[in-house]
Amino acid sequence: MKRVAVLISGGGSNMVRLLESMAGDHPARAVLVGANDPNAGGLAKAAALGVDTFAVDHRPFERDRAAFEAELIRQLDAVQPDILALAGFMRILTPDFVRHYEGRMLNIHPSLLPKYPGLNTHARAIEAGDAEAGATVHEVTADLDAGPILGQARVPVLPGDTPGDLAARVLVQEHRLYPAVLRRFAAGDRGRLDL
Ligand code: GRF
């Protein structure tokens, strides 16, 4: 049974779907949910689902990313995760942190990578006049939003879409895609899934 830890920064809607998916004959179970903000709404949701949680407030560390990440690693490695899933985690991780979990760390990004790495992905897709948008689950490597793609889900961009409209449409697909990719990844399948 693979042990999965999840990192969040906010509401954790993707985290909730991941936790709910790891049941029955699923090859993994959630062992911990962490946040970089003690007020992250997702922490209470994880606790309600019976999963242990922790928070490491990044603000006291100011620009000392290494010290912040050392505390994250200390808390995470106490439960010996086989897989680390970033789900709405909004801190950029240093190459040292990535190397520590390389090959077993996933992230979901709200664009059809390699298009639109970084922020404001929906506004950029609308601005570019793209006919479709979507989400990508990828392995995390030292290059931001650029690791091997494990899955993608596509949605149409509709006339008059605001970034909020598109974000909501993409989020529905994120909630399908991430659990499906995590299940395959936990079973040792790193093939690409296109929903
Ligand atoms: C989602 O758009 C996700 O793609 C991005 O963070 C946003 C919020 O995710 N990574 P969640 O509701 O906190 O899971």
mmCIF file with all atom_site columns, C-alpha atoms and ligand atoms in Angstrom:
data_model
loop_
_atom_site.group_PDB
_atom_site.id
_atom_site.type_symbol
_atom_site.label_atom_id
_atom_site.label_alt_id
_atom_site.label_comp_id
_atom_site.label_asym_id
_atom_site.label_entity_id
_atom_site.label_seq_id
_atom_site.pdbx_PDB_ins_code
_atom_site.Cartn_x
_atom_site.Cartn_y
_atom_site.Cartn_z
_atom_site.occupancy
_atom_site.B_iso_or_equiv
_atom_site.pdbx_formal_charge
_atom_site.auth_seq_id
_atom_site.auth_comp_id
_atom_site.auth_asym_id
_atom_site.auth_atom_id
_atom_site.pdbx_PDB_model_num
ATOM   1   C CA . MET A 1 1   ? 0.000   0.000  0.000   1.00 0.00 ? 1   MET A CA 1
ATOM   2   C CA . LYS A 1 2   ? 1.594   3.285  -1.043  1.00 0.00 ? 2   LYS A CA 1
ATOM   3   C CA . ARG A 1 3   ? 1.607   6.139  1.496   1.00 0.00 ? 3   ARG A CA 1
ATOM   4   C CA . VAL A 1 4   ? 0.574   9.509  0.070   1.00 0.00 ? 4   VAL A CA 1
ATOM   5   C CA . ALA A 1 5   ? 1.142   12.954 1.580   1.00 0.00 ? 5   ALA A CA 1
ATOM   6   C CA . VAL A 1 6   ? -0.570  16.019 0.089   1.00 0.00 ? 6   VAL A CA 1
ATOM   7   C CA . LEU A 1 7   ? 0.514   19.674 0.296   1.00 0.00 ? 7   LEU A CA 1
ATOM   8   C CA . ILE A 1 8   ? -2.016  22.481 -0.060  1.00 0.00 ? 8   ILE A CA 1
ATOM   9   C CA . SER A 1 9   ? -2.165  26.252 0.382   1.00 0.00 ? 9   SER A CA 1
ATOM   10  C CA . GLY A 1 10  ? -5.885  26.998 0.342   1.00 0.00 ? 10  GLY A CA 1
ATOM   11  C CA . GLY A 1 11  ? -9.283  25.346 0.054   1.00 0.00 ? 11  GLY A CA 1
ATOM   12  C CA . GLY A 1 12  ? -7.845  22.027 -1.081  1.00 0.00 ? 12  GLY A CA 1
ATOM   13  C CA . SER A 1 13  ? -10.660 20.914 -3.386  1.00 0.00 ? 13  SER A CA 1
ATOM   14  C CA . ASN A 1 14  ? -8.207  18.731 -5.324  1.00 0.00 ? 14  ASN A CA 1
ATOM   15  C CA . MET A 1 15  ? -6.825  17.333 -2.072  1.00 0.00 ? 15  MET A CA 1
ATOM   16  C CA . VAL A 1 16  ? -10.338 16.359 -0.962  1.00 0.00 ? 16  VAL A CA 1
ATOM   17  C CA . ARG A 1 17  ? -10.911 14.414 -4.203  1.00 0.00 ? 17  ARG A CA 1
ATOM   18  C CA . LEU A 1 18  ? -7.560  12.696 -3.822  1.00 0.00 ? 18  LEU A CA 1
ATOM   19  C CA . LEU A 1 19  ? -8.300  11.660 -0.231  1.00 0.00 ? 19  LEU A CA 1
ATOM   20  C CA . GLU A 1 20  ? -11.786 10.445 -1.151  1.00 0.00 ? 20  GLU A CA 1
ATOM   21  C CA . SER A 1 21  ? -10.369 8.390  -4.033  1.00 0.00 ? 21  SER A CA 1
ATOM   22  C CA . MET A 1 22  ? -7.869  6.423  -1.902  1.00 0.00 ? 22  MET A CA 1
ATOM   23  C CA . ALA A 1 23  ? -10.208 3.701  -0.627  1.00 0.00 ? 23  ALA A CA 1
ATOM   24  C CA . GLY A 1 24  ? -11.175 0.127  -1.367  1.00 0.00 ? 24  GLY A CA 1
ATOM   25  C CA . ASP A 1 25  ? -8.846  -1.565 -3.873  1.00 0.00 ? 25  ASP A CA 1
ATOM   26  C CA . HIS A 1 26  ? -6.923  1.668  -4.506  1.00 0.00 ? 26  HIS A CA 1
ATOM   27  C CA . PRO A 1 27  ? -3.182  0.941  -4.157  1.00 0.00 ? 27  PRO A CA 1
ATOM   28  C CA . ALA A 1 28  ? -2.567  4.007  -1.954  1.00 0.00 ? 28  ALA A CA 1
ATOM   29  C CA . ARG A 1 29  ? -3.785  5.661  1.218   1.00 0.00 ? 29  ARG A CA 1
ATOM   30  C CA . ALA A 1 30  ? -3.459  9.254  2.395   1.00 0.00 ? 30  ALA A CA 1
ATOM   31  C CA . VAL A 1 31  ? -1.246  9.546  5.474   1.00 0.00 ? 31  VAL A CA 1
ATOM   32  C CA . LEU A 1 32  ? -0.822  13.306 5.903   1.00 0.00 ? 32  LEU A CA 1
ATOM   33  C CA . VAL A 1 33  ? -1.981  16.690 4.602   1.00 0.00 ? 33  VAL A CA 1
ATOM   34  C CA . GLY A 1 34  ? 0.254   19.735 5.091   1.00 0.00 ? 34  GLY A CA 1
ATOM   35  C CA . ALA A 1 35  ? -0.175  23.430 4.362   1.00 0.00 ? 35  ALA A CA 1
ATOM   36  C CA . ASN A 1 36  ? 2.074   26.498 4.270   1.00 0.00 ? 36  ASN A CA 1
ATOM   37  C CA . ASP A 1 37  ? -0.742  28.488 5.882   1.00 0.00 ? 37  ASP A CA 1
ATOM   38  C CA . PRO A 1 38  ? -2.226  27.481 9.264   1.00 0.00 ? 38  PRO A CA 1
ATOM   39  C CA . ASN A 1 39  ? -5.523  29.022 8.100   1.00 0.00 ? 39  ASN A CA 1
ATOM   40  C CA . ALA A 1 40  ? -5.755  26.962 4.915   1.00 0.00 ? 40  ALA A CA 1
ATOM   41  C CA . GLY A 1 41  ? -9.382  25.867 4.656   1.00 0.00 ? 41  GLY A CA 1
ATOM   42  C CA . GLY A 1 42  ? -8.351  22.454 3.368   1.00 0.00 ? 42  GLY A CA 1
ATOM   43  C CA . LEU A 1 43  ? -6.791  21.479 6.723   1.00 0.00 ? 43  LEU A CA 1
ATOM   44  C CA . ALA A 1 44  ? -10.192 21.156 8.391   1.00 0.00 ? 44  ALA A CA 1
ATOM   45  C CA . LYS A 1 45  ? -11.509 19.198 5.382   1.00 0.00 ? 45  LYS A CA 1
ATOM   46  C CA . ALA A 1 46  ? -8.602  16.740 5.638   1.00 0.00 ? 46  ALA A CA 1
ATOM   47  C CA . ALA A 1 47  ? -9.129  16.327 9.391   1.00 0.00 ? 47  ALA A CA 1
ATOM   48  C CA . ALA A 1 48  ? -12.846 15.705 8.779   1.00 0.00 ? 48  ALA A CA 1
ATOM   49  C CA . LEU A 1 49  ? -11.799 12.923 6.403   1.00 0.00 ? 49  LEU A CA 1
ATOM   50  C CA . GLY A 1 50  ? -9.699  11.395 9.197   1.00 0.00 ? 50  GLY A CA 1
ATOM   51  C CA . VAL A 1 51  ? -6.281  12.335 7.834   1.00 0.00 ? 51  VAL A CA 1
ATOM   52  C CA . ASP A 1 52  ? -3.579  13.864 10.031  1.00 0.00 ? 52  ASP A CA 1
ATOM   53  C CA . THR A 1 53  ? -2.604  17.427 9.166   1.00 0.00 ? 53  THR A CA 1
ATOM   54  C CA . PHE A 1 54  ? 0.159   19.928 9.833   1.00 0.00 ? 54  PHE A CA 1
ATOM   55  C CA . ALA A 1 55  ? 0.933   23.517 8.887   1.00 0.00 ? 55  ALA A CA 1
ATOM   56  C CA . VAL A 1 56  ? 4.267   25.259 8.488   1.00 0.00 ? 56  VAL A CA 1
ATOM   57  C CA . ASP A 1 57  ? 3.612   28.976 8.129   1.00 0.00 ? 57  ASP A CA 1
ATOM   58  C CA . HIS A 1 58  ? 6.139   30.132 5.536   1.00 0.00 ? 58  HIS A CA 1
ATOM   59  C CA . ARG A 1 59  ? 5.945   33.788 6.605   1.00 0.00 ? 59  ARG A CA 1
ATOM   60  C CA . PRO A 1 60  ? 8.215   33.657 9.698   1.00 0.00 ? 60  PRO A CA 1
ATOM   61  C CA . PHE A 1 61  ? 10.923  32.123 7.481   1.00 0.00 ? 61  PHE A CA 1
ATOM   62  C CA . GLU A 1 62  ? 10.808  35.232 5.241   1.00 0.00 ? 62  GLU A CA 1
ATOM   63  C CA . ARG A 1 63  ? 13.253  34.583 2.395   1.00 0.00 ? 63  ARG A CA 1
ATOM   64  C CA . ASP A 1 64  ? 14.917  31.584 4.049   1.00 0.00 ? 64  ASP A CA 1
ATOM   65  C CA . ARG A 1 65  ? 13.359  29.005 1.732   1.00 0.00 ? 65  ARG A CA 1
ATOM   66  C CA . ALA A 1 66  ? 15.829  26.329 2.853   1.00 0.00 ? 66  ALA A CA 1
ATOM   67  C CA . ALA A 1 67  ? 14.751  26.592 6.495   1.00 0.00 ? 67  ALA A CA 1
ATOM   68  C CA . PHE A 1 68  ? 11.070  26.551 5.539   1.00 0.00 ? 68  PHE A CA 1
ATOM   69  C CA . GLU A 1 69  ? 11.576  23.485 3.356   1.00 0.00 ? 69  GLU A CA 1
ATOM   70  C CA . ALA A 1 70  ? 13.674  21.729 5.999   1.00 0.00 ? 70  ALA A CA 1
ATOM   71  C CA . GLU A 1 71  ? 10.697  21.981 8.367   1.00 0.00 ? 71  GLU A CA 1
ATOM   72  C CA . LEU A 1 72  ? 8.331   20.725 5.632   1.00 0.00 ? 72  LEU A CA 1
ATOM   73  C CA . ILE A 1 73  ? 10.631  17.735 5.009   1.00 0.00 ? 73  ILE A CA 1
ATOM   74  C CA . ARG A 1 74  ? 10.915  17.018 8.743   1.00 0.00 ? 74  ARG A CA 1
ATOM   75  C CA . GLN A 1 75  ? 7.130   16.872 9.115   1.00 0.00 ? 75  GLN A CA 1
ATOM   76  C CA . LEU A 1 76  ? 6.588   14.939 5.889   1.00 0.00 ? 76  LEU A CA 1
ATOM   77  C CA . ASP A 1 77  ? 9.336   12.360 6.353   1.00 0.00 ? 77  ASP A CA 1
ATOM   78  C CA . ALA A 1 78  ? 8.056   11.564 9.854   1.00 0.00 ? 78  ALA A CA 1
ATOM   79  C CA . VAL A 1 79  ? 5.277   9.627  8.070   1.00 0.00 ? 79  VAL A CA 1
ATOM   80  C CA . GLN A 1 80  ? 7.559   8.193  5.373   1.00 0.00 ? 80  GLN A CA 1
ATOM   81  C CA . PRO A 1 81  ? 5.471   9.077  2.280   1.00 0.00 ? 81  PRO A CA 1
ATOM   82  C CA . ASP A 1 82  ? 6.016   7.071  -0.899  1.00 0.00 ? 82  ASP A CA 1
ATOM   83  C CA . ILE A 1 83  ? 4.336   9.799  -2.951  1.00 0.00 ? 83  ILE A CA 1
ATOM   84  C CA . LEU A 1 84  ? 3.999   13.554 -2.406  1.00 0.00 ? 84  LEU A CA 1
ATOM   85  C CA . ALA A 1 85  ? 1.089   15.232 -4.218  1.00 0.00 ? 85  ALA A CA 1
ATOM   86  C CA . LEU A 1 86  ? 1.053   19.020 -4.528  1.00 0.00 ? 86  LEU A CA 1
ATOM   87  C CA . ALA A 1 87  ? -2.547  20.192 -4.821  1.00 0.00 ? 87  ALA A CA 1
ATOM   88  C CA . GLY A 1 88  ? -3.042  23.918 -4.979  1.00 0.00 ? 88  GLY A CA 1
ATOM   89  C CA . PHE A 1 89  ? 0.307   24.366 -3.255  1.00 0.00 ? 89  PHE A CA 1
ATOM   90  C CA . MET A 1 90  ? 1.413   27.883 -4.076  1.00 0.00 ? 90  MET A CA 1
ATOM   91  C CA . ARG A 1 91  ? 5.046   28.021 -2.936  1.00 0.00 ? 91  ARG A CA 1
ATOM   92  C CA . ILE A 1 92  ? 7.908   27.585 -5.374  1.00 0.00 ? 92  ILE A CA 1
ATOM   93  C CA . LEU A 1 93  ? 10.118  24.728 -4.189  1.00 0.00 ? 93  LEU A CA 1
ATOM   94  C CA . THR A 1 94  ? 13.912  24.802 -4.432  1.00 0.00 ? 94  THR A CA 1
ATOM   95  C CA . PRO A 1 95  ? 15.824  22.184 -6.440  1.00 0.00 ? 95  PRO A CA 1
ATOM   96  C CA . ASP A 1 96  ? 17.017  20.686 -3.129  1.00 0.00 ? 96  ASP A CA 1
ATOM   97  C CA . PHE A 1 97  ? 13.441  19.983 -2.014  1.00 0.00 ? 97  PHE A CA 1
ATOM   98  C CA . VAL A 1 98  ? 12.531  18.618 -5.436  1.00 0.00 ? 98  VAL A CA 1
ATOM   99  C CA . ARG A 1 99  ? 15.592  16.347 -5.469  1.00 0.00 ? 99  ARG A CA 1
ATOM   100 C CA . HIS A 1 100 ? 14.555  14.956 -2.077  1.00 0.00 ? 100 HIS A CA 1
ATOM   101 C CA . TYR A 1 101 ? 11.242  13.746 -3.555  1.00 0.00 ? 101 TYR A CA 1
ATOM   102 C CA . GLU A 1 102 ? 12.246  13.423 -7.205  1.00 0.00 ? 102 GLU A CA 1
ATOM   103 C CA . GLY A 1 103 ? 10.461  10.633 -9.028  1.00 0.00 ? 103 GLY A CA 1
ATOM   104 C CA . ARG A 1 104 ? 7.644   10.506 -6.472  1.00 0.00 ? 104 ARG A CA 1
ATOM   105 C CA . MET A 1 105 ? 6.254   14.072 -6.470  1.00 0.00 ? 105 MET A CA 1
ATOM   106 C CA . LEU A 1 106 ? 3.232   15.176 -8.524  1.00 0.00 ? 106 LEU A CA 1
ATOM   107 C CA . ASN A 1 107 ? 1.559   18.498 -9.171  1.00 0.00 ? 107 ASN A CA 1
ATOM   108 C CA . ILE A 1 108 ? -1.590  19.673 -10.868 1.00 0.00 ? 108 ILE A CA 1
ATOM   109 C CA . HIS A 1 109 ? -1.360  22.821 -12.965 1.00 0.00 ? 109 HIS A CA 1
ATOM   110 C CA . PRO A 1 110 ? -4.407  24.592 -14.435 1.00 0.00 ? 110 PRO A CA 1
ATOM   111 C CA . SER A 1 111 ? -3.257  24.766 -18.062 1.00 0.00 ? 111 SER A CA 1
ATOM   112 C CA . LEU A 1 112 ? -2.442  22.458 -20.961 1.00 0.00 ? 112 LEU A CA 1
ATOM   113 C CA . LEU A 1 113 ? 1.324   22.433 -20.333 1.00 0.00 ? 113 LEU A CA 1
ATOM   114 C CA . PRO A 1 114 ? 3.682   23.277 -21.885 1.00 0.00 ? 114 PRO A CA 1
ATOM   115 C CA . LYS A 1 115 ? 1.375   26.229 -22.538 1.00 0.00 ? 115 LYS A CA 1
ATOM   116 C CA . TYR A 1 116 ? 1.103   28.789 -19.713 1.00 0.00 ? 116 TYR A CA 1
ATOM   117 C CA . PRO A 1 117 ? 3.443   27.678 -16.944 1.00 0.00 ? 117 PRO A CA 1
ATOM   118 C CA . GLY A 1 118 ? 3.213   30.003 -13.943 1.00 0.00 ? 118 GLY A CA 1
ATOM   119 C CA . LEU A 1 119 ? 0.229   32.051 -12.855 1.00 0.00 ? 119 LEU A CA 1
ATOM   120 C CA . ASN A 1 120 ? -2.963  33.534 -14.372 1.00 0.00 ? 120 ASN A CA 1
ATOM   121 C CA . THR A 1 121 ? -3.261  30.630 -16.791 1.00 0.00 ? 121 THR A CA 1
ATOM   122 C CA . HIS A 1 122 ? -6.958  31.103 -17.593 1.00 0.00 ? 122 HIS A CA 1
ATOM   123 C CA . ALA A 1 123 ? -6.681  34.816 -18.334 1.00 0.00 ? 123 ALA A CA 1
ATOM   124 C CA . ARG A 1 124 ? -3.726  34.053 -20.626 1.00 0.00 ? 124 ARG A CA 1
ATOM   125 C CA . ALA A 1 125 ? -5.621  31.355 -22.549 1.00 0.00 ? 125 ALA A CA 1
ATOM   126 C CA . ILE A 1 126 ? -8.593  33.690 -23.031 1.00 0.00 ? 126 ILE A CA 1
ATOM   127 C CA . GLU A 1 127 ? -6.314  36.557 -24.026 1.00 0.00 ? 127 GLU A CA 1
ATOM   128 C CA . ALA A 1 128 ? -4.610  34.338 -26.593 1.00 0.00 ? 128 ALA A CA 1
ATOM   129 C CA . GLY A 1 129 ? -7.967  33.364 -28.083 1.00 0.00 ? 129 GLY A CA 1
ATOM   130 C CA . ASP A 1 130 ? -7.392  29.648 -27.441 1.00 0.00 ? 130 ASP A CA 1
ATOM   131 C CA . ALA A 1 131 ? -10.294 27.366 -28.353 1.00 0.00 ? 131 ALA A CA 1
ATOM   132 C CA . GLU A 1 132 ? -9.542  25.067 -25.459 1.00 0.00 ? 132 GLU A CA 1
ATOM   133 C CA . ALA A 1 133 ? -7.889  25.029 -22.046 1.00 0.00 ? 133 ALA A CA 1
ATOM   134 C CA . GLY A 1 134 ? -7.496  22.498 -19.281 1.00 0.00 ? 134 GLY A CA 1
ATOM   135 C CA . ALA A 1 135 ? -5.318  20.989 -16.590 1.00 0.00 ? 135 ALA A CA 1
ATOM   136 C CA . THR A 1 136 ? -2.143  18.951 -16.423 1.00 0.00 ? 136 THR A CA 1
ATOM   137 C CA . VAL A 1 137 ? -0.815  16.524 -13.822 1.00 0.00 ? 137 VAL A CA 1
ATOM   138 C CA . HIS A 1 138 ? 2.950   16.224 -14.072 1.00 0.00 ? 138 HIS A CA 1
ATOM   139 C CA . GLU A 1 139 ? 5.926   14.897 -12.159 1.00 0.00 ? 139 GLU A CA 1
ATOM   140 C CA . VAL A 1 140 ? 7.668   17.733 -10.354 1.00 0.00 ? 140 VAL A CA 1
ATOM   141 C CA . THR A 1 141 ? 11.239  18.452 -11.407 1.00 0.00 ? 141 THR A CA 1
ATOM   142 C CA . ALA A 1 142 ? 13.510  21.393 -10.717 1.00 0.00 ? 142 ALA A CA 1
ATOM   143 C CA . ASP A 1 143 ? 12.102  23.290 -13.725 1.00 0.00 ? 143 ASP A CA 1
ATOM   144 C CA . LEU A 1 144 ? 8.855   24.999 -12.658 1.00 0.00 ? 144 LEU A CA 1
ATOM   145 C CA . ASP A 1 145 ? 5.736   23.372 -14.195 1.00 0.00 ? 145 ASP A CA 1
ATOM   146 C CA . ALA A 1 146 ? 7.861   21.412 -16.660 1.00 0.00 ? 146 ALA A CA 1
ATOM   147 C CA . GLY A 1 147 ? 8.218   17.817 -15.460 1.00 0.00 ? 147 GLY A CA 1
ATOM   148 C CA . PRO A 1 148 ? 7.035   14.728 -17.411 1.00 0.00 ? 148 PRO A CA 1
ATOM   149 C CA . ILE A 1 149 ? 3.307   14.990 -18.133 1.00 0.00 ? 149 ILE A CA 1
ATOM   150 C CA . LEU A 1 150 ? 1.260   12.172 -16.566 1.00 0.00 ? 150 LEU A CA 1
ATOM   151 C CA . GLY A 1 151 ? -2.182  13.360 -17.650 1.00 0.00 ? 151 GLY A CA 1
ATOM   152 C CA . GLN A 1 152 ? -4.243  16.113 -19.177 1.00 0.00 ? 152 GLN A CA 1
ATOM   153 C CA . ALA A 1 153 ? -7.922  17.060 -19.333 1.00 0.00 ? 153 ALA A CA 1
ATOM   154 C CA . ARG A 1 154 ? -9.300  19.543 -21.856 1.00 0.00 ? 154 ARG A CA 1
ATOM   155 C CA . VAL A 1 155 ? -12.271 21.918 -21.808 1.00 0.00 ? 155 VAL A CA 1
ATOM   156 C CA . PRO A 1 156 ? -13.592 24.361 -24.424 1.00 0.00 ? 156 PRO A CA 1
ATOM   157 C CA . VAL A 1 157 ? -13.026 28.072 -23.986 1.00 0.00 ? 157 VAL A CA 1
ATOM   158 C CA . LEU A 1 158 ? -16.439 29.611 -24.658 1.00 0.00 ? 158 LEU A CA 1
ATOM   159 C CA . PRO A 1 159 ? -17.218 33.061 -26.073 1.00 0.00 ? 159 PRO A CA 1
ATOM   160 C CA . GLY A 1 160 ? -17.525 35.557 -23.242 1.00 0.00 ? 160 GLY A CA 1
ATOM   161 C CA . ASP A 1 161 ? -15.700 33.364 -20.746 1.00 0.00 ? 161 ASP A CA 1
ATOM   162 C CA . THR A 1 162 ? -14.196 35.241 -17.830 1.00 0.00 ? 162 THR A CA 1
ATOM   163 C CA . PRO A 1 163 ? -11.106 33.742 -16.180 1.00 0.00 ? 163 PRO A CA 1
ATOM   164 C CA . GLY A 1 164 ? -13.425 32.699 -13.346 1.00 0.00 ? 164 GLY A CA 1
ATOM   165 C CA . ASP A 1 165 ? -15.785 30.912 -15.716 1.00 0.00 ? 165 ASP A CA 1
ATOM   166 C CA . LEU A 1 166 ? -12.904 29.025 -17.263 1.00 0.00 ? 166 LEU A CA 1
ATOM   167 C CA . ALA A 1 167 ? -11.307 28.237 -13.895 1.00 0.00 ? 167 ALA A CA 1
ATOM   168 C CA . ALA A 1 168 ? -14.563 26.689 -12.691 1.00 0.00 ? 168 ALA A CA 1
ATOM   169 C CA . ARG A 1 169 ? -14.891 24.585 -15.859 1.00 0.00 ? 169 ARG A CA 1
ATOM   170 C CA . VAL A 1 170 ? -11.265 23.418 -15.584 1.00 0.00 ? 170 VAL A CA 1
ATOM   171 C CA . LEU A 1 171 ? -11.559 22.661 -11.852 1.00 0.00 ? 171 LEU A CA 1
ATOM   172 C CA . VAL A 1 172 ? -14.306 20.112 -12.548 1.00 0.00 ? 172 VAL A CA 1
ATOM   173 C CA . GLN A 1 173 ? -11.873 18.277 -14.823 1.00 0.00 ? 173 GLN A CA 1
ATOM   174 C CA . GLU A 1 174 ? -9.003  18.612 -12.319 1.00 0.00 ? 174 GLU A CA 1
ATOM   175 C CA . HIS A 1 175 ? -11.143 16.723 -9.848  1.00 0.00 ? 175 HIS A CA 1
ATOM   176 C CA . ARG A 1 176 ? -11.484 13.866 -12.353 1.00 0.00 ? 176 ARG A CA 1
ATOM   177 C CA . LEU A 1 177 ? -7.926  13.908 -13.634 1.00 0.00 ? 177 LEU A CA 1
ATOM   178 C CA . TYR A 1 178 ? -5.820  14.061 -10.484 1.00 0.00 ? 178 TYR A CA 1
ATOM   179 C CA . PRO A 1 179 ? -7.382  11.016 -8.734  1.00 0.00 ? 179 PRO A CA 1
ATOM   180 C CA . ALA A 1 180 ? -7.156  9.005  -11.966 1.00 0.00 ? 180 ALA A CA 1
ATOM   181 C CA . VAL A 1 181 ? -3.488  9.855  -12.478 1.00 0.00 ? 181 VAL A CA 1
ATOM   182 C CA . LEU A 1 182 ? -2.593  9.271  -8.802  1.00 0.00 ? 182 LEU A CA 1
ATOM   183 C CA . ARG A 1 183 ? -4.154  5.803  -8.899  1.00 0.00 ? 183 ARG A CA 1
ATOM   184 C CA . ARG A 1 184 ? -2.119  4.837  -11.960 1.00 0.00 ? 184 ARG A CA 1
ATOM   185 C CA . PHE A 1 185 ? 1.053   6.378  -10.546 1.00 0.00 ? 185 PHE A CA 1
ATOM   186 C CA . ALA A 1 186 ? 0.597   4.507  -7.246  1.00 0.00 ? 186 ALA A CA 1
ATOM   187 C CA . ALA A 1 187 ? 0.206   1.292  -9.259  1.00 0.00 ? 187 ALA A CA 1
ATOM   188 C CA . GLY A 1 188 ? 3.507   2.005  -10.994 1.00 0.00 ? 188 GLY A CA 1
ATOM   189 C CA . ASP A 1 189 ? 2.036   3.199  -14.299 1.00 0.00 ? 189 ASP A CA 1
ATOM   190 C CA . ARG A 1 190 ? 3.699   6.397  -15.500 1.00 0.00 ? 190 ARG A CA 1
ATOM   191 C CA . GLY A 1 191 ? 1.981   6.363  -18.881 1.00 0.00 ? 191 GLY A CA 1
ATOM   192 C CA . ARG A 1 192 ? 0.146   9.478  -19.968 1.00 0.00 ? 192 ARG A CA 1
ATOM   193 C CA . LEU A 1 193 ? -3.630  9.693  -19.405 1.00 0.00 ? 193 LEU A CA 1
ATOM   194 C CA . ASP A 1 194 ? -5.664  12.035 -21.591 1.00 0.00 ? 194 ASP A CA 1
ATOM   195 C CA . LEU A 1 195 ? -9.240  12.503 -20.391 1.00 0.00 ? 195 LEU A CA 1
HETATM 196 C C1 . GRF B 2 .   ? -6.626  24.957 -8.890  1.00 0.00 ? 1   GRF B C1 1
HETATM 197 O O1 . GRF B 2 .   ? -6.830  25.774 -10.028 1.00 0.00 ? 1   GRF B O1 1
HETATM 198 C C2 . GRF B 2 .   ? -5.400  24.101 -9.152  1.00 0.00 ? 1   GRF B C2 1
HETATM 199 O O2 . GRF B 2 .   ? -5.212  23.833 -10.518 1.00 0.00 ? 1   GRF B O2 1
HETATM 200 C C3 . GRF B 2 .   ? -4.285  24.941 -8.660  1.00 0.00 ? 1   GRF B C3 1
HETATM 201 O O3 . GRF B 2 .   ? -4.797  25.555 -7.480  1.00 0.00 ? 1   GRF B O3 1
HETATM 202 C C4 . GRF B 2 .   ? -6.204  25.843 -7.698  1.00 0.00 ? 1   GRF B C4 1
HETATM 203 C C5 . GRF B 2 .   ? -6.990  25.590 -6.444  1.00 0.00 ? 1   GRF B C5 1
HETATM 204 O O4 . GRF B 2 .   ? -6.903  24.237 -6.147  1.00 0.00 ? 1   GRF B O4 1
HETATM 205 N N1 . GRF B 2 .   ? -3.115  24.150 -8.419  1.00 0.00 ? 1   GRF B N1 1
HETATM 206 P P1 . GRF B 2 .   ? -7.580  23.618 -4.803  1.00 0.00 ? 1   GRF B P1 1
HETATM 207 O O5 . GRF B 2 .   ? -9.056  23.927 -4.852  1.00 0.00 ? 1   GRF B O5 1
HETATM 208 O O6 . GRF B 2 .   ? -6.929  24.308 -3.615  1.00 0.00 ? 1   GRF B O6 1
HETATM 209 O O7 . GRF B 2 .   ? -7.282  22.163 -4.914  1.00 0.00 ? 1   GRF B O7 1
#
